[in-house]
Coordinates of C-alpha atoms and ligand atoms in Angstrom, one line a residue:
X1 CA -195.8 -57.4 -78.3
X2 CA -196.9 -54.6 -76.0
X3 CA -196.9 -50.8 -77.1
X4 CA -195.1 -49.0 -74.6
X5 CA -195.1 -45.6 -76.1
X6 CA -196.6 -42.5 -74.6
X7 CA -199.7 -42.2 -76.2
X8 CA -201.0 -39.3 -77.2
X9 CA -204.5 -39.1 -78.1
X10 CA -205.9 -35.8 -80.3
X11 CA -209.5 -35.0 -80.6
X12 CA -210.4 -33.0 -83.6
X13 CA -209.3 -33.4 -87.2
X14 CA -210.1 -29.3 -88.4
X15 CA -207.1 -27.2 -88.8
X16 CA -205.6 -27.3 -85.3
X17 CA -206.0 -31.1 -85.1
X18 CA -204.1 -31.9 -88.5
X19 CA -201.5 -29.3 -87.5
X20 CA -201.0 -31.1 -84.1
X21 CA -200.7 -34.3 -85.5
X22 CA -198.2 -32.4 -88.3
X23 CA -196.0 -31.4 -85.6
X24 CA -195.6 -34.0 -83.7
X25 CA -195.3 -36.2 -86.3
X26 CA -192.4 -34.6 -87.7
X27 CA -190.5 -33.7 -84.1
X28 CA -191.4 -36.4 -81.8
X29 CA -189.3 -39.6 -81.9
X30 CA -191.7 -42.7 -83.0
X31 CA -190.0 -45.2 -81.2
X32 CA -191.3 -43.4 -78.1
X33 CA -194.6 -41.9 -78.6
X34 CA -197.4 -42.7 -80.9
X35 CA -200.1 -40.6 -82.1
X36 CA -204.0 -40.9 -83.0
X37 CA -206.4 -38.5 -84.3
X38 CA -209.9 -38.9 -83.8
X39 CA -212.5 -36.9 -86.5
X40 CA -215.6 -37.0 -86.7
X41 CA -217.5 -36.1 -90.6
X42 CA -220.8 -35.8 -89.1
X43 CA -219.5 -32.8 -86.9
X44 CA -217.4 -31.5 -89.2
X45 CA -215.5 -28.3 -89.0
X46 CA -215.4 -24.8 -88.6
X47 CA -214.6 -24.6 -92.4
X48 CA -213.5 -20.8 -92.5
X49 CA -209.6 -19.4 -91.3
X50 CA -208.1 -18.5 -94.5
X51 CA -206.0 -15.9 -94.6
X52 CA -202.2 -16.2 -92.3
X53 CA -199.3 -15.2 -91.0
X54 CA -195.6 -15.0 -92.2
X55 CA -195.4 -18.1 -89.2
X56 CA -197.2 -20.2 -91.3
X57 CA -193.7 -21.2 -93.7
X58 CA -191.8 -21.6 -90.9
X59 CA -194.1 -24.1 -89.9
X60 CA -194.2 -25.6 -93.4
X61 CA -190.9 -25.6 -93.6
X62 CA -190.2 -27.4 -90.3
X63 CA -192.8 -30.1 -92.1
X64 CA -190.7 -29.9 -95.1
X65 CA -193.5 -29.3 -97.3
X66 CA -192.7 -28.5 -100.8
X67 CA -194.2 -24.7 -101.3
X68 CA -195.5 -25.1 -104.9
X69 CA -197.0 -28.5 -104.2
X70 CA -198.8 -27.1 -100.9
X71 CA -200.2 -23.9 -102.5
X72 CA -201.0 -25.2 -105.9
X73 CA -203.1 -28.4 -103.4
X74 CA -204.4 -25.6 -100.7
X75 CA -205.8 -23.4 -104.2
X76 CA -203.4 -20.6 -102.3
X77 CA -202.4 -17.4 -103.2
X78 CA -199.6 -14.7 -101.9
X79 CA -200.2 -12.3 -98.8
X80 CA -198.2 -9.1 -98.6
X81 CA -200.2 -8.1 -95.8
X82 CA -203.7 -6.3 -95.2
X83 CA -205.3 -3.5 -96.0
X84 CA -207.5 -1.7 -93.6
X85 CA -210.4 0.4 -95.4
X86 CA -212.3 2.8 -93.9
X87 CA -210.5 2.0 -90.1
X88 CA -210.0 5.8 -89.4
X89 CA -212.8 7.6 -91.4
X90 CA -214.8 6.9 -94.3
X91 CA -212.1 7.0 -97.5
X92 CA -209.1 6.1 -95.6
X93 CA -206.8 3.2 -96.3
X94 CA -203.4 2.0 -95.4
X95 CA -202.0 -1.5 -95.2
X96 CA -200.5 -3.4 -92.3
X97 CA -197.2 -4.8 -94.4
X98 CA -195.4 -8.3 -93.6
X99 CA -191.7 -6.1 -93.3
X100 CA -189.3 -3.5 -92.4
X101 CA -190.5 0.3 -92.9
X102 CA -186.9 1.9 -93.9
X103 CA -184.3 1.0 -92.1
X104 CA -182.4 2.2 -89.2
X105 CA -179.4 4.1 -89.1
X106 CA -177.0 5.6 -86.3
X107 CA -178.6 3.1 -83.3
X108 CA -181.9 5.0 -84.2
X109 CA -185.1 3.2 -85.5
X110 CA -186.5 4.4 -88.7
X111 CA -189.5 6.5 -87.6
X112 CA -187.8 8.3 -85.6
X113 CA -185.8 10.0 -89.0
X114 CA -188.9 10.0 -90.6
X115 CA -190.5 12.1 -87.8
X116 CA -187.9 14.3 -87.4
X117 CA -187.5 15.2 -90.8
X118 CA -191.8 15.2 -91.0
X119 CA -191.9 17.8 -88.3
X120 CA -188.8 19.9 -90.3
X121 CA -191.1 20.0 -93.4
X122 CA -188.3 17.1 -95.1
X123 CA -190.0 13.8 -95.1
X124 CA -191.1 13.6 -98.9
X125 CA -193.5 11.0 -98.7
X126 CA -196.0 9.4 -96.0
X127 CA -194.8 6.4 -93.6
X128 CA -195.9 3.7 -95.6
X129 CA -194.1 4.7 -98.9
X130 CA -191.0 3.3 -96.7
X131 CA -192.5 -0.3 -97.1
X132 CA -191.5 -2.9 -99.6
X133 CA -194.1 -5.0 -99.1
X134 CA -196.8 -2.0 -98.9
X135 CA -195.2 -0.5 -102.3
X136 CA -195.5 -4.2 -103.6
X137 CA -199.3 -5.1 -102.8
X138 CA -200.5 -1.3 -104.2
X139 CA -199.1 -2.7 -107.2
X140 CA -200.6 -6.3 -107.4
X141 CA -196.9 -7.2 -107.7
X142 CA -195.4 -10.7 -106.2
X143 CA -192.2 -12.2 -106.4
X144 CA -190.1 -14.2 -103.7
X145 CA -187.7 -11.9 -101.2
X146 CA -184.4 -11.9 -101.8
X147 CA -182.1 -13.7 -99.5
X148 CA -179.2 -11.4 -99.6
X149 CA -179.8 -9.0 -96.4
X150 CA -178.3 -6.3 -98.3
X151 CA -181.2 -6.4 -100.9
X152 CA -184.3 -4.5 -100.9
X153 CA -185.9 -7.5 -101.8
X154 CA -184.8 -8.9 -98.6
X155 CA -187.3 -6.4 -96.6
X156 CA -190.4 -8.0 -96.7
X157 CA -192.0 -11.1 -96.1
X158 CA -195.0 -12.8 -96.8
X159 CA -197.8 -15.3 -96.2
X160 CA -201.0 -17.4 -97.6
X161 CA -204.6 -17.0 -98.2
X162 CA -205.9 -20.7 -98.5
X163 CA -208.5 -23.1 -98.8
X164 CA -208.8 -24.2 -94.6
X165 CA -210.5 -27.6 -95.6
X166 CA -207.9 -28.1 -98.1
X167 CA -205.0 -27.4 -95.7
X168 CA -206.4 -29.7 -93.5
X169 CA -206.9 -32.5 -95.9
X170 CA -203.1 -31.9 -97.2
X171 CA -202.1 -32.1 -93.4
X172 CA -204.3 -35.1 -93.0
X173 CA -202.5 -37.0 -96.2
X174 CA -199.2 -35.7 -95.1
X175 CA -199.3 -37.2 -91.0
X176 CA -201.5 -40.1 -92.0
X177 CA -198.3 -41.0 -94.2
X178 CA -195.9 -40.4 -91.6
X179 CA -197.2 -42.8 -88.9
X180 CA -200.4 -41.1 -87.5
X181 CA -203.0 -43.2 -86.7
X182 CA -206.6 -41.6 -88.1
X183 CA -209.6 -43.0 -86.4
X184 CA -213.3 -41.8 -88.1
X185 CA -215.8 -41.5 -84.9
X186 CA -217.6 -39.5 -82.8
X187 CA -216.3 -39.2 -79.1
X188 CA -219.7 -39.4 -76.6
X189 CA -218.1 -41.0 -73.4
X190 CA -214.8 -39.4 -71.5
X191 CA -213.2 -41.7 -68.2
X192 CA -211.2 -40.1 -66.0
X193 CA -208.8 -41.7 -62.7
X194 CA -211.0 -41.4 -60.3
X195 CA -207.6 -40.1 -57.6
X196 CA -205.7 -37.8 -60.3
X197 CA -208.1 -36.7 -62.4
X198 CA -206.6 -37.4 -65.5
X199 CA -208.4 -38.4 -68.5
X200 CA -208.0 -42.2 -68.7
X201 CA -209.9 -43.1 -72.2
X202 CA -212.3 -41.9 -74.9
X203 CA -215.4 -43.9 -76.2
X204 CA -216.8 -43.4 -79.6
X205 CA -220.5 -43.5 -80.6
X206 CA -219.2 -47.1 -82.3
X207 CA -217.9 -48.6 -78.7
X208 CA -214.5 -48.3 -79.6
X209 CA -212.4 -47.1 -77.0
X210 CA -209.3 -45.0 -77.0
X211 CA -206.5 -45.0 -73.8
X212 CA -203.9 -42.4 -73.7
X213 CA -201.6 -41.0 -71.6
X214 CA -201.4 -37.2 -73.1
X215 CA -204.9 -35.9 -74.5
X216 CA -205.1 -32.8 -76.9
X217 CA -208.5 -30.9 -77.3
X218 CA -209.1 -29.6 -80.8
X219 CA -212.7 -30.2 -80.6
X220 CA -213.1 -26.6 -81.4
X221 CA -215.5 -24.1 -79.9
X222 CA -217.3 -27.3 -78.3
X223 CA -213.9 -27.4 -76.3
X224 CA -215.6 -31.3 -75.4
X225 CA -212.5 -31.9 -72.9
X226 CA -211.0 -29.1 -71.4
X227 CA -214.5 -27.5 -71.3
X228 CA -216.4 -30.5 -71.0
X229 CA -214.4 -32.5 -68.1
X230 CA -212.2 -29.7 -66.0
X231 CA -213.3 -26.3 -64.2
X232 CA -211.7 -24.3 -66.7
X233 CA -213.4 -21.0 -66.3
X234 CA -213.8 -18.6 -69.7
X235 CA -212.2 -14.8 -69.4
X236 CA -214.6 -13.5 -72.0
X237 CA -213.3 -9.9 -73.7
X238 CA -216.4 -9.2 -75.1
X239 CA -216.3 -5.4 -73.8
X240 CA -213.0 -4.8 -75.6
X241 CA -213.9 -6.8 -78.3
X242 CA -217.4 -6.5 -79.0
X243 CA -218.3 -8.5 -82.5
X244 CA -219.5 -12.1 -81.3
X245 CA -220.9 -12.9 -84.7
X246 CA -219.6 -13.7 -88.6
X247 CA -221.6 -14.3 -92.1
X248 CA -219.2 -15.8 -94.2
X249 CA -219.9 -16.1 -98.2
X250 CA -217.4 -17.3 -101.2
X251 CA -217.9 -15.4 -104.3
X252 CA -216.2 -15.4 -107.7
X253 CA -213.6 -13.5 -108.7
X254 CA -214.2 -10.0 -110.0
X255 CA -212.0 -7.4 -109.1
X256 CA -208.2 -7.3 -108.6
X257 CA -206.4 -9.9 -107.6
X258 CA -205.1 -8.9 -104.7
X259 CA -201.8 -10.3 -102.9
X260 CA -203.4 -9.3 -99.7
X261 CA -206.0 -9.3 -97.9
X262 CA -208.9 -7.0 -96.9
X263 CA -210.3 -5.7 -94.1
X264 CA -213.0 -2.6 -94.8
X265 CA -214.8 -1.2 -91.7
X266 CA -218.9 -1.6 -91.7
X267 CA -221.5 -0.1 -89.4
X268 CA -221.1 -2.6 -87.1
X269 CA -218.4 -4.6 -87.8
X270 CA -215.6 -5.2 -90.4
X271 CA -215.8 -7.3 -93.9
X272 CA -213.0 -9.5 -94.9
X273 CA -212.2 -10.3 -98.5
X274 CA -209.6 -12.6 -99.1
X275 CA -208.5 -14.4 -102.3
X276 CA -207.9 -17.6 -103.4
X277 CA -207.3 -19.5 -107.1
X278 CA -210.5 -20.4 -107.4
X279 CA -212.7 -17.8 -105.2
X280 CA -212.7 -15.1 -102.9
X281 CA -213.7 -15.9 -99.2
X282 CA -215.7 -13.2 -97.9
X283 CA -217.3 -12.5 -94.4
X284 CA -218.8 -9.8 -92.0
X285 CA -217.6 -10.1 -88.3
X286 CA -220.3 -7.8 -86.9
X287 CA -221.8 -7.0 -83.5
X288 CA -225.2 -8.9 -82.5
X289 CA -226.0 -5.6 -80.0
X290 CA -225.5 -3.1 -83.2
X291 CA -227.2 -4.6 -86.1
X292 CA -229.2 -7.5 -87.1
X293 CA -228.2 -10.3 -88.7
X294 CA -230.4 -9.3 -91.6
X295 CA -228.7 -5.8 -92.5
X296 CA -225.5 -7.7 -91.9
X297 CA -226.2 -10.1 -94.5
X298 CA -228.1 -7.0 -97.1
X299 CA -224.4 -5.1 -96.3
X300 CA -222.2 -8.9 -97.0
X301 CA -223.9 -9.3 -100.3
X302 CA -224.0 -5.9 -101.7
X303 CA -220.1 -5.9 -101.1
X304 CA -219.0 -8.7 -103.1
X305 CA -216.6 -8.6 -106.2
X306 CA -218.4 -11.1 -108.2
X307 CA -221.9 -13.6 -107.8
X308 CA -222.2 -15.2 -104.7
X309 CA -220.8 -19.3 -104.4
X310 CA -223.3 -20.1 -101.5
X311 CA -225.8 -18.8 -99.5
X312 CA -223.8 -16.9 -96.5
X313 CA -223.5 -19.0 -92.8
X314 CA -223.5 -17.9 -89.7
X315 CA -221.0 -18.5 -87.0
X316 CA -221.3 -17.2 -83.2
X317 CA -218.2 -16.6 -81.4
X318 CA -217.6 -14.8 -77.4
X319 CA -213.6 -13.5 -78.3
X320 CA -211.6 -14.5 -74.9
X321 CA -209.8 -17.4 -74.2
X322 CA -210.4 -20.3 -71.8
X323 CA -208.2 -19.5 -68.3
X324 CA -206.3 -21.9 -68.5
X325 CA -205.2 -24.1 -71.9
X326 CA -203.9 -26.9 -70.1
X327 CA -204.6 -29.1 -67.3
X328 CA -204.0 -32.5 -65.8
X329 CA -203.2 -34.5 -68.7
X330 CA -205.3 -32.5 -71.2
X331 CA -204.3 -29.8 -73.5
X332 CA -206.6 -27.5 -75.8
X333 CA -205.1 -26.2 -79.4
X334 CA -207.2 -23.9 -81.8
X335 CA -210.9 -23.1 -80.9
X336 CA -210.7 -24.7 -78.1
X337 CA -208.5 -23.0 -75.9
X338 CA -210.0 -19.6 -77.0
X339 CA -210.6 -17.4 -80.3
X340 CA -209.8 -13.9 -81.5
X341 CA -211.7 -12.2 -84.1
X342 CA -209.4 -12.9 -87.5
X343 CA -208.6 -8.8 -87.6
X344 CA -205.2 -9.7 -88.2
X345 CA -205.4 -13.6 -89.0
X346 CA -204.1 -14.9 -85.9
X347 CA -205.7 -18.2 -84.9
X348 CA -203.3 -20.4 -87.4
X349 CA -200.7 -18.7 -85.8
X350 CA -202.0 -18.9 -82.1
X351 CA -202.4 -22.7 -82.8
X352 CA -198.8 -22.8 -84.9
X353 CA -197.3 -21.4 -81.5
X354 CA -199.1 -23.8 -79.4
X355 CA -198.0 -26.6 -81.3
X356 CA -194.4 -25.5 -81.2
X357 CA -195.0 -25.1 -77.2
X358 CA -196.2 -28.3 -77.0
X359 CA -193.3 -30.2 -78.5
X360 CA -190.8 -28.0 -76.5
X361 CA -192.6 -29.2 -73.1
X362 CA -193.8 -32.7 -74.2
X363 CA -193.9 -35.3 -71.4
X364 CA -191.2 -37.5 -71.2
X365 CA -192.5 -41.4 -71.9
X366 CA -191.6 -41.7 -68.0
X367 CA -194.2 -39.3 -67.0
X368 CA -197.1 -41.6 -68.1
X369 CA -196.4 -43.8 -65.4
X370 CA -195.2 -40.9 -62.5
X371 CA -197.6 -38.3 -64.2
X372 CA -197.2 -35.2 -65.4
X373 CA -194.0 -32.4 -64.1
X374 CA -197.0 -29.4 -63.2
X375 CA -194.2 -26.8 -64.3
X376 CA -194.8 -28.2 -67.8
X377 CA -198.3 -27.3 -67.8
X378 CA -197.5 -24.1 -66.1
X379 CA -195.4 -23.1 -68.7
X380 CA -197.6 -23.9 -71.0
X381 CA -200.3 -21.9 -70.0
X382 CA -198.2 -18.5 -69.2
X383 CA -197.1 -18.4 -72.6
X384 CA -200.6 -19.3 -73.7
X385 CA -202.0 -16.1 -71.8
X386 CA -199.2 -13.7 -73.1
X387 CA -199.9 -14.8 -76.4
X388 CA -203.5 -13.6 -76.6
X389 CA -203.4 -10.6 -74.5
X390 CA -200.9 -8.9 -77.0
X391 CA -202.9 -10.1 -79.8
X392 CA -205.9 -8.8 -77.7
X393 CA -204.2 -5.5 -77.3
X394 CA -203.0 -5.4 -81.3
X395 CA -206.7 -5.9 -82.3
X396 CA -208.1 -3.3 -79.6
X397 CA -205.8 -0.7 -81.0
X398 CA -207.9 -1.1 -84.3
X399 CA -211.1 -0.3 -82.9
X400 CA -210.3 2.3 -80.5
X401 CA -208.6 4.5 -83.1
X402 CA -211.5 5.5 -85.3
X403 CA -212.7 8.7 -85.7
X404 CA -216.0 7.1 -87.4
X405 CA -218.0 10.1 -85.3
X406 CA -221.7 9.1 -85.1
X407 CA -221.9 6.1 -85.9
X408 CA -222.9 4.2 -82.3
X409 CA -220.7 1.1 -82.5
X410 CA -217.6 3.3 -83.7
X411 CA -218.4 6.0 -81.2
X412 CA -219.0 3.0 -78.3
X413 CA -215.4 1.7 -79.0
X414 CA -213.7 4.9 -79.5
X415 CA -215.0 6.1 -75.6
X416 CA -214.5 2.5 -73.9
X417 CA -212.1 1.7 -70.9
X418 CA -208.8 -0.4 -72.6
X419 CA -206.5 -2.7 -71.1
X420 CA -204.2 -1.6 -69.1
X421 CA -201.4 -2.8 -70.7
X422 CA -202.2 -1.3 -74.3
X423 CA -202.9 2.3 -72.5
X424 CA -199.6 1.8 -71.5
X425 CA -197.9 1.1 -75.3
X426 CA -200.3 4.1 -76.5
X427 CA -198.7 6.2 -74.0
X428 CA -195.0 5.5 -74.7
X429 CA -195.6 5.8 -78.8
X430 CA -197.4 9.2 -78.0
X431 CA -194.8 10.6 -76.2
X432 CA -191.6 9.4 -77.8
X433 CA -192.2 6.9 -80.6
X434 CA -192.1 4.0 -79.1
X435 CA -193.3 0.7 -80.4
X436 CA -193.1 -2.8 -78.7
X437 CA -191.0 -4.8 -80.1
X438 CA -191.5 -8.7 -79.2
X439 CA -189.2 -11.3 -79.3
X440 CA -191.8 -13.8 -78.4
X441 CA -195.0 -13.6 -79.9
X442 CA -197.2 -11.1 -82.1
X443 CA -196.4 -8.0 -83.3
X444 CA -193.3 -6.8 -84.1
X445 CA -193.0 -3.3 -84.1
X446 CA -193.3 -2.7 -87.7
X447 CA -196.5 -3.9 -87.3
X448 CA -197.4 -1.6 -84.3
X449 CA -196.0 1.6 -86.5
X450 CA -197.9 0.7 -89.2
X451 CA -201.6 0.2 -87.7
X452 CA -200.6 3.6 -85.0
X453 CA -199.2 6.0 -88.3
X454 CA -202.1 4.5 -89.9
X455 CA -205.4 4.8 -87.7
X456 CA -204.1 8.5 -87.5
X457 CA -202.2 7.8 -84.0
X458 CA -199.3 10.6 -84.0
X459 CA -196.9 10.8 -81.3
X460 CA -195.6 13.8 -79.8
X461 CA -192.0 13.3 -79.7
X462 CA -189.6 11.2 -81.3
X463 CA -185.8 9.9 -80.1
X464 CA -183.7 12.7 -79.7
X465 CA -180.9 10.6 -80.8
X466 CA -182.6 11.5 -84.6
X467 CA -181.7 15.3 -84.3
X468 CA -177.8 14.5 -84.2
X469 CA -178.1 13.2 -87.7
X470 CA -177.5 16.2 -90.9
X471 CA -180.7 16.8 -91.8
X472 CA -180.4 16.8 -95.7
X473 CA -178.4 13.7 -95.3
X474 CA -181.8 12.2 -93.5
X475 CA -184.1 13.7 -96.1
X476 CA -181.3 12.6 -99.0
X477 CA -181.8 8.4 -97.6
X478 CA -185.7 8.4 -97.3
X479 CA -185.9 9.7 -100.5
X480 CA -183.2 7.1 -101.7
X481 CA -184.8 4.2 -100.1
X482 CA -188.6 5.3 -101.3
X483 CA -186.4 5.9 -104.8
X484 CA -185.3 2.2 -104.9
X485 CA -188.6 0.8 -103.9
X486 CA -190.2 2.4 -106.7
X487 CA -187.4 0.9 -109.5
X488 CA -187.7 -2.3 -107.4
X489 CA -191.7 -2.8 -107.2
X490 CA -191.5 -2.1 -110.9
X491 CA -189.6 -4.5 -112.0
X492 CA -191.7 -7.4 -110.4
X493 CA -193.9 -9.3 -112.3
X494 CA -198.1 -9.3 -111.6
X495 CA -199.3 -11.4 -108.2
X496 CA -201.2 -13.3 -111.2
X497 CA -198.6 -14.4 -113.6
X498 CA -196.1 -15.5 -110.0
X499 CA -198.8 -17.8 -109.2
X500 CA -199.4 -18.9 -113.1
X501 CA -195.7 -19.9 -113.5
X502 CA -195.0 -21.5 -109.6
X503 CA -198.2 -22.6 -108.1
X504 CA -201.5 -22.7 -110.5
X505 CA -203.8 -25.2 -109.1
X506 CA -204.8 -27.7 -111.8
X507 CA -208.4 -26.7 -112.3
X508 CA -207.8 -23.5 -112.5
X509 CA -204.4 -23.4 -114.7
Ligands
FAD1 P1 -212.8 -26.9 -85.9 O1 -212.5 -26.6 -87.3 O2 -214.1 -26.6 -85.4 O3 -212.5 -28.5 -85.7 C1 -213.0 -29.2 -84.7 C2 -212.8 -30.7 -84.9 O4 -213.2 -31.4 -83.8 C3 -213.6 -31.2 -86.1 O5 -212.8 -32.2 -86.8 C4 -214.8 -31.9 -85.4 O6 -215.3 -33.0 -86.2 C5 -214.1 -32.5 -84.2 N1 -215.0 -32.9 -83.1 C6 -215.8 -32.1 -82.4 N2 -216.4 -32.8 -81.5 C7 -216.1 -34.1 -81.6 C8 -216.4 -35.3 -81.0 N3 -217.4 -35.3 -80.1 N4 -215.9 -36.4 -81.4 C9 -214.9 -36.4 -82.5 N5 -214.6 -35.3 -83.1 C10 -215.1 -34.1 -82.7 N6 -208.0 -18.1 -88.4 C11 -207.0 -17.6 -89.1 O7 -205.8 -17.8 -88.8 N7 -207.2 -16.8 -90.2 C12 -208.5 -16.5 -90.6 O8 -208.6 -15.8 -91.6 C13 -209.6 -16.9 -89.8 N8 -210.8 -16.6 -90.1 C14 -211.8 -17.0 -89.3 C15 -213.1 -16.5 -89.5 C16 -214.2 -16.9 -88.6 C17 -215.5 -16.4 -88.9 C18 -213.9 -17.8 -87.6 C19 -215.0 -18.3 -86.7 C20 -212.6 -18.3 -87.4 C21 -211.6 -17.9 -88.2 N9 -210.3 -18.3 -88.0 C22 -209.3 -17.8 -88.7 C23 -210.0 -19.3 -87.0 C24 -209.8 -20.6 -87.7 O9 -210.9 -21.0 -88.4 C25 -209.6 -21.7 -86.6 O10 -208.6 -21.3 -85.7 C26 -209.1 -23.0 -87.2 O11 -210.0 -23.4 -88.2 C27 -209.0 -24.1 -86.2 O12 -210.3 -24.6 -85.8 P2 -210.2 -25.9 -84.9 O13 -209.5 -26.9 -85.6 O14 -209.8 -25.5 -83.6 O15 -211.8 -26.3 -84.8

């Protein structure tokens, strides 16, 4: 008998790939669509991306993936957040926290109390002592939040570092088990209707072909159909963003084992440390106009906690995203449709969100034959763009912040023109304390507070709402809350043992 499902055809088996198929295996109805993947092992794939988002369990629990199995197959450990070294000036360090700084009382937001009661010589402690989650990875402490809202337990959140290729794999087993057609092959011939445009069918190295009706690019940076077939131009935001190359090394383990990752400011560049069971994954995203690839690699290696697992790779990257992410009948996910430097680990959640766009605007079966509604696509794409321009904004505000004096990449980013629309955030949290607060999309505004406060950003003014407040009562709470943090972070056990008793990966149990 005839299929007569929409077909929907994905190139690209890294992470976006597996987590496309994932998806919509799991949300679209198989009596009316079916899904192929095509991979190809002699391209391979990107291999790094290891570190995430809070995002990431809401998209493994829409899966329905069991945690324990996942981290203890992924090698993965906790992630509290991420810790910025040297951002500001040499010897500084804060942490970006996944959770709530305080809380807010009296219809006014927590750092405006603190502020108040800063600038009245009352605020006992500095912003981040206000953090669960900050209080929590300073320790090397990890348990599970507490459900119960009223717990301060319940303030924080968290996320994983993990092996990619072993995501990818699990993903792989776990679709390929729920009706996802895997096909091994390398795509070399695309056919497109010659009146619409639309891609028609892909042709392997092998001959095969492959028809479809919806076609998703995950071919990563190659971007082999979006790129490849349709005049997609490139906004590149190499001016704001100027690293355009990483070394990335695993290493053993050696030092703490951190639930968090981090991110230490270099001449040129950042290094990320990030650690799993078995390793640590280490890397230098660096500028190609500030130092060489050499001195990169001498600075990589001599930063290391323990002896180096391989020799360290290159990768080249332009950060910007393609202009638009779909078109016709052909949608990119991941690498594809445009890449970030991982600052704050956003790719696996740029691709989370894409896939969760996608299923919401999925062709209907109908559409194969009458083509595609444009608004879908439009849709699409505007929330596409919004997504990477705040992230854009978020990791500009890292840079731009420095007060690395004298050193000329710092000094380059600390004098260069910014976007518009992140002059505009720096302006409102300067003058009164303001921080965006998304509903849709990166960051919340913890996140903002805690990357301004710590870069050294101050503002000005604060709500005047705050001064109604008694001020011994506001000084009397913060110390309370940064009280019942401290008995709280105490009383968790080590990031080590957590993982020992819920998660430990067999071959290293
Ligand atoms: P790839 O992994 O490159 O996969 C592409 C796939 O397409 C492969 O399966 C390949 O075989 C296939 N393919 C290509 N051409 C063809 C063809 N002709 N025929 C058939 N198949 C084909 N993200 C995070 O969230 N956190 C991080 O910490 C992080 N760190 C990163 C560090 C660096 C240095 C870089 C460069 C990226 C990092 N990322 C991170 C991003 C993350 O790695 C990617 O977003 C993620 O791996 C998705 O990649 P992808 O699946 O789009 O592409």
């Amino acid at each position: 008998m005839q299929d007569t499902r929409y077909r929907i055809v994905i190139i690209g088996g890294g992470t976006a790939g597996w987590m496309t198929a994932a998806g919509l295996a799991r949300q679209l109805p198989g009596a009316d669509y079916s899904v192929t993947l095509v991979e190809s092992d002699e391209i391979g794939t990107v291999g790094v991306g290891e570190a995430t988002l809070p995002h990431i369990k809401l998209f493994n629990d829409m899966l329905g993936l069991d945690e324990a199995q996942f981290m203890r197959e992924t090698r993965a450990t906790f992630k509290l957040g991420i810790e910025f070294c040297d951002w500001d000036r040499p010897g500084d360090r804060y942490i970006h926290p996944f959770g709530a700084f305080g809380e807010p009382w009296g219809g006014v937001e927590f750092q405006n109390h603190w502020l108040r009661a800063r600038a009245s010589g009352r605020a006992g402690a500095p912003f981040e002592a206000y953090s669960y989650a900050v209080a929590a990875a300073r320790a090397n402490a990890f348990e599970l939040p507490d459900e119960n809202p009223k717990s301060i337990r319940s303030t924080y959140s968290y996320a994983y570092h993990f092996d990619a290729g072993l995501y990818a794999e699990f993903l792989r087993r776990w679709a390929t088990a729920r009706g996802i057609t895997r096909i091994e092959g390398q795509v070399n011939a695309i056919d497109r209707d010659a009146t619409s445009g639309a891609i028609t069918q892909v042709t392997l190295k092998s001959g095969q072909s492959i028809p479809g009706d919806l076609f998703i690019d995950c071919t990563g940076f190659r971007s082999l159909l979006l790129a490849g077939q349709f005049d997609v131009g490139w906004e590149d935001w190499t001016s704001w963003l100027p690293c355009d190359r990483a070394l990335a090394v695993p290493c053993a383990h050696g030092g703490d084992f951190t639930p968090y990752t981090r991110a230490t400011a270099r001449p040129a560049g950042w290094q990320w440390r990030i650690p799993l069971q078995h390793r640590i994954g280490n890397g230098y995203i660096f500028s190609s106009n500030f130092l060489s690839q050499e001195a990169a690699q001498e600075t990589l290696l001599a930063h290391l906690d323990g002896a180096a697992l391989a020799e360290p790779r290159l990768l080249r990257f332009s950060p910007g995203r393609r202009a638009l992410s779909w078109r016709s009948n052909c949608v990119a996910i991941g690498l594809a449709s445009g890449f970030l430097e991982p600052l704050e680990s956003t790719s696996i959640y740029l691709i989370q969100a894409a896939v969760i766009d996608l299923i919401n605007l999925m062709p209907t079966p109908r559409m194969a034959k009458d083509g595609i509604d444009p608004r879908l696509a439009d849709e699409f794409n505007r929330l596409t763009v919004m997504q990477y321009e705040r992230v854009r904004d978020f990791l500009v505000l890292h840079y731009i912040a420095n007060r690395r004096e004298g050193e000329p990449f710092w000094d380059y980013l600390r004098h260069m023109p910014i976007p518009d629309s992140l002059a505009h955030k720096l302006e409102l949290f300067r003058a009164r304390a303001t921080a965006p607060n998304y509903q849709y999309g990166l960051f919340a505004r913890d996140s903002w507070l805690s990357v301004l406060v710590g870069q050294g950003v101050m503002p000005e003014g604060y709500d005047r709402l705050a001064d109604t407040f008694d001020l011994d009562m506001v000084a009397a709470r913060l110390d309370d809350f940064a009280g019942r943090i401290g008995s709280g972070v105490a009383a968790m056990p080590s990031h080590a043992d957590f993982i020992a008793s819920y998660c430990a990966a067999e071959a290293v149990a």
